[in-house]
Amino acid sequence: AEEFHRFRVQSKVSRSLSPQKPNRDILGDQKNFFAYDFTTGNYYTTQATLRKVGGHCYVYVENSQYNVNVSTANVNTIANTFDSQIYPTATSYFGNEWTPGIDNDEKITILVLDIKDGWPSSNTFFQGYFSFLDELPDISAQQPPHNARSNEREMFYMDCYPAYAAGDKFLETLAHEFQHMIHLH
């Protein structure tokens, strides 16, 4: 938390001196994201495509999961529910996330992927997660004690297998993870 606070103070100073170009993703963009493999404890890269631009969010879907475990209807439900219910409700109760954040973009990224959690052999799975490390520059996240990776954007990782993308539990978890983001700020 102290490292995050120092970074935010420094970034406000540097932004006031020379504003950074905002990150503005465009429908159809393909990006490589770092994600955490809970079975190995290592980070890996996965490619995802921006399938929906909402009022408060970008919904990216891991390419291997689109039209397999995630449909266009799922993507629309995720974005619409986040924009119309989750975002206004959570911010009215808890306040706002850090915005425009590290990426200088007011939209939050929702990455829908098959989280590597050992399912089905482990008989448990992660419905979704938020990592404060994505709020840091990647070079900082790679340093001890983290030894991690950062996507340098405000984002969530949401599971689509065996979780049902856009189902009630999925959306409840998304709201819960958004609270973590707000509380970090």
Tab-separated table of C-alpha atoms in Angstrom:
chain	number	residue	atom	x	y	z
A	1	ALA	CA	0.000	0.000	0.000
A	2	GLU	CA	2.851	2.386	0.797
A	3	GLU	CA	4.494	1.652	-2.555
A	4	PHE	CA	1.191	2.245	-4.357
A	5	HIS	CA	0.680	5.545	-2.496
A	6	ARG	CA	4.219	6.743	-3.373
A	7	PHE	CA	3.648	5.861	-7.007
A	8	ARG	CA	0.314	7.732	-7.112
A	9	VAL	CA	1.885	10.865	-5.590
A	10	GLN	CA	4.780	10.706	-8.058
A	11	SER	CA	2.473	10.091	-11.010
A	12	LYS	CA	0.316	13.112	-10.099
A	13	VAL	CA	3.423	15.288	-10.112
A	14	SER	CA	4.688	13.897	-13.425
A	15	ARG	CA	1.221	14.157	-15.028
A	16	SER	CA	0.889	17.785	-13.989
A	17	LEU	CA	4.223	18.500	-15.692
A	18	SER	CA	3.552	16.563	-18.875
A	19	PRO	CA	0.134	14.919	-19.322
A	20	GLN	CA	0.317	11.348	-20.581
A	21	LYS	CA	-1.674	10.373	-23.627
A	22	PRO	CA	-4.786	8.561	-22.385
A	23	ASN	CA	-5.133	4.868	-23.093
A	24	ARG	CA	-8.122	4.557	-25.406
A	25	ASP	CA	-8.828	1.037	-26.537
A	26	ILE	CA	-10.834	0.505	-29.720
A	27	LEU	CA	-13.328	-2.289	-30.368
A	28	GLY	CA	-11.465	-5.190	-31.966
A	29	ASP	CA	-8.084	-4.316	-30.410
A	30	GLN	CA	-5.978	-7.351	-29.586
A	31	LYS	CA	-3.716	-7.145	-26.558
A	32	ASN	CA	-1.388	-9.451	-24.711
A	33	PHE	CA	-2.136	-9.581	-20.989
A	34	PHE	CA	-0.147	-10.960	-18.103
A	35	ALA	CA	-2.213	-13.375	-16.008
A	36	TYR	CA	-1.346	-15.437	-12.961
A	37	ASP	CA	-1.213	-19.215	-13.093
A	38	PHE	CA	-2.388	-20.376	-9.667
A	39	THR	CA	-1.131	-23.906	-10.347
A	40	THR	CA	2.495	-22.926	-10.966
A	41	GLY	CA	2.760	-19.575	-9.192
A	42	ASN	CA	4.071	-17.971	-12.385
A	43	TYR	CA	2.807	-15.310	-14.766
A	44	TYR	CA	2.038	-16.092	-18.384
A	45	THR	CA	0.860	-14.070	-21.372
A	46	THR	CA	-2.499	-14.550	-23.038
A	47	GLN	CA	-3.978	-12.752	-26.024
A	48	ALA	CA	-7.448	-11.240	-25.823
A	49	THR	CA	-9.650	-9.148	-28.084
A	50	LEU	CA	-11.735	-6.154	-27.045
A	51	ARG	CA	-15.305	-7.327	-27.597
A	52	LYS	CA	-17.256	-4.470	-25.984
A	53	VAL	CA	-16.625	-0.841	-25.009
A	54	GLY	CA	-19.010	0.207	-22.266
A	55	GLY	CA	-19.522	3.503	-20.511
A	56	HIS	CA	-17.234	2.491	-17.627
A	57	CYS	CA	-15.518	-0.615	-18.973
A	58	TYR	CA	-13.686	-2.486	-21.669
A	59	VAL	CA	-14.586	-6.168	-21.948
A	60	TYR	CA	-11.732	-8.248	-23.340
A	61	VAL	CA	-12.151	-11.960	-23.959
A	62	GLU	CA	-9.278	-14.417	-24.137
A	63	ASN	CA	-9.140	-15.440	-27.801
A	64	SER	CA	-9.256	-19.172	-27.037
A	65	GLN	CA	-12.502	-18.706	-25.056
A	66	TYR	CA	-14.549	-16.565	-27.439
A	67	ASN	CA	-17.467	-18.539	-28.925
A	68	VAL	CA	-16.332	-21.474	-26.779
A	69	ASN	CA	-17.193	-20.412	-23.223
A	70	VAL	CA	-18.018	-16.733	-23.878
A	71	SER	CA	-20.593	-15.478	-26.380
A	72	THR	CA	-21.397	-12.022	-27.684
A	73	ALA	CA	-24.551	-12.086	-25.519
A	74	ASN	CA	-22.376	-12.827	-22.436
A	75	VAL	CA	-20.101	-9.894	-23.275
A	76	ASN	CA	-23.055	-7.528	-23.694
A	77	THR	CA	-24.557	-8.656	-20.368
A	78	ILE	CA	-21.227	-8.159	-18.558
A	79	ALA	CA	-20.726	-4.633	-19.917
A	80	ASN	CA	-24.351	-3.564	-19.476
A	81	THR	CA	-24.579	-4.896	-15.913
A	82	PHE	CA	-21.263	-3.334	-14.934
A	83	ASP	CA	-22.262	0.043	-16.375
A	84	SER	CA	-25.879	0.173	-15.198
A	85	GLN	CA	-25.780	-1.670	-11.859
A	86	ILE	CA	-22.358	-2.575	-10.472
A	87	TYR	CA	-20.494	0.671	-11.126
A	88	PRO	CA	-23.167	3.119	-9.870
A	89	THR	CA	-24.074	0.989	-6.848
A	90	ALA	CA	-20.497	0.337	-5.701
A	91	THR	CA	-19.373	3.936	-6.191
A	92	SER	CA	-22.401	5.306	-4.348
A	93	TYR	CA	-21.626	3.133	-1.310
A	94	PHE	CA	-17.818	3.006	-1.334
A	95	GLY	CA	-16.532	5.931	-3.426
A	96	ASN	CA	-14.486	5.835	-6.587
A	97	GLU	CA	-11.603	3.816	-7.886
A	98	TRP	CA	-8.357	5.585	-8.797
A	99	THR	CA	-9.329	7.363	-11.979
A	100	PRO	CA	-8.010	7.979	-14.566
A	101	GLY	CA	-5.438	5.682	-12.946
A	102	ILE	CA	-2.092	4.455	-14.165
A	103	ASP	CA	-3.276	4.204	-17.797
A	104	ASN	CA	-4.844	7.688	-17.779
A	105	ASP	CA	-8.120	6.107	-18.918
A	106	GLU	CA	-11.365	6.291	-16.958
A	107	LYS	CA	-12.569	2.898	-18.205
A	108	ILE	CA	-11.857	-0.302	-16.276
A	109	THR	CA	-10.717	-3.432	-18.096
A	110	ILE	CA	-12.592	-6.683	-17.521
A	111	LEU	CA	-10.581	-9.614	-18.863
A	112	VAL	CA	-12.688	-12.747	-19.275
A	113	LEU	CA	-10.478	-15.824	-19.458
A	114	ASP	CA	-10.080	-19.375	-18.305
A	115	ILE	CA	-8.134	-18.671	-15.097
A	116	LYS	CA	-5.428	-21.294	-14.658
A	117	ASP	CA	-6.526	-22.637	-11.297
A	118	GLY	CA	-6.163	-26.390	-11.669
A	119	TRP	CA	-9.812	-27.054	-12.463
A	120	PRO	CA	-11.096	-29.753	-12.765
A	121	SER	CA	-8.419	-31.870	-11.077
A	122	SER	CA	-8.291	-29.540	-8.061
A	123	ASN	CA	-12.086	-29.561	-7.705
A	124	THR	CA	-11.917	-25.814	-6.892
A	125	PHE	CA	-11.618	-22.746	-9.080
A	126	PHE	CA	-11.216	-18.982	-8.880
A	127	GLN	CA	-14.302	-17.093	-10.028
A	128	GLY	CA	-12.266	-13.905	-10.468
A	129	TYR	CA	-9.640	-11.657	-8.937
A	130	PHE	CA	-8.259	-8.138	-8.745
A	131	SER	CA	-4.531	-7.498	-8.480
A	132	PHE	CA	-3.283	-4.204	-7.027
A	133	LEU	CA	-0.054	-4.859	-8.938
A	134	ASP	CA	-1.797	-3.793	-12.163
A	135	GLU	CA	-1.929	-0.296	-10.636
A	136	LEU	CA	1.901	-0.161	-10.629
A	137	PRO	CA	4.347	0.196	-13.516
A	138	ASP	CA	5.424	-3.244	-14.711
A	139	ILE	CA	9.031	-2.506	-13.784
A	140	SER	CA	7.955	-1.907	-10.165
A	141	ALA	CA	5.795	-5.036	-10.062
A	142	GLN	CA	8.764	-7.127	-11.198
A	143	GLN	CA	10.892	-6.031	-8.228
A	144	PRO	CA	11.044	-7.836	-4.876
A	145	PRO	CA	9.022	-8.488	-2.865
A	146	HIS	CA	6.402	-8.841	-5.634
A	147	ASN	CA	8.333	-10.571	-8.437
A	148	ALA	CA	5.149	-10.210	-10.467
A	149	ARG	CA	3.872	-8.540	-13.625
A	150	SER	CA	1.586	-5.569	-14.224
A	151	ASN	CA	-0.737	-4.806	-17.107
A	152	GLU	CA	-0.544	-1.131	-16.077
A	153	ARG	CA	-4.297	-0.618	-16.099
A	154	GLU	CA	-7.226	-0.829	-13.709
A	155	MET	CA	-8.615	-4.296	-14.363
A	156	PHE	CA	-10.245	-7.510	-13.219
A	157	TYR	CA	-9.692	-11.123	-14.240
A	158	MET	CA	-12.941	-13.068	-14.502
A	159	ASP	CA	-13.182	-16.815	-15.060
A	160	CYS	CA	-15.279	-18.336	-17.840
A	161	TYR	CA	-14.552	-22.011	-17.160
A	162	PRO	CA	-16.055	-23.619	-15.205
A	163	ALA	CA	-17.700	-20.335	-14.205
A	164	TYR	CA	-20.568	-19.197	-16.399
A	165	ALA	CA	-19.654	-15.877	-18.011
A	166	ALA	CA	-22.353	-13.316	-17.172
A	167	GLY	CA	-24.119	-15.621	-14.723
A	168	ASP	CA	-25.285	-14.414	-11.321
A	169	LYS	CA	-22.186	-15.658	-9.450
A	170	PHE	CA	-19.921	-14.157	-12.123
A	171	LEU	CA	-21.566	-10.741	-11.774
A	172	GLU	CA	-21.571	-10.935	-7.963
A	173	THR	CA	-17.852	-11.692	-8.036
A	174	LEU	CA	-17.246	-8.817	-10.447
A	175	ALA	CA	-19.000	-6.445	-8.023
A	176	HIS	CA	-16.947	-7.853	-5.140
A	177	GLU	CA	-13.665	-7.394	-7.012
A	178	PHE	CA	-14.656	-3.829	-7.886
A	179	GLN	CA	-15.002	-3.136	-4.162
A	180	HIS	CA	-11.375	-4.281	-3.719
A	181	MET	CA	-10.317	-1.800	-6.401
A	182	ILE	CA	-12.210	1.026	-4.726
A	183	HIS	CA	-10.854	0.146	-1.264
A	184	LEU	CA	-7.286	0.166	-2.606
A	185	HIS	CA	-7.821	3.771	-3.699
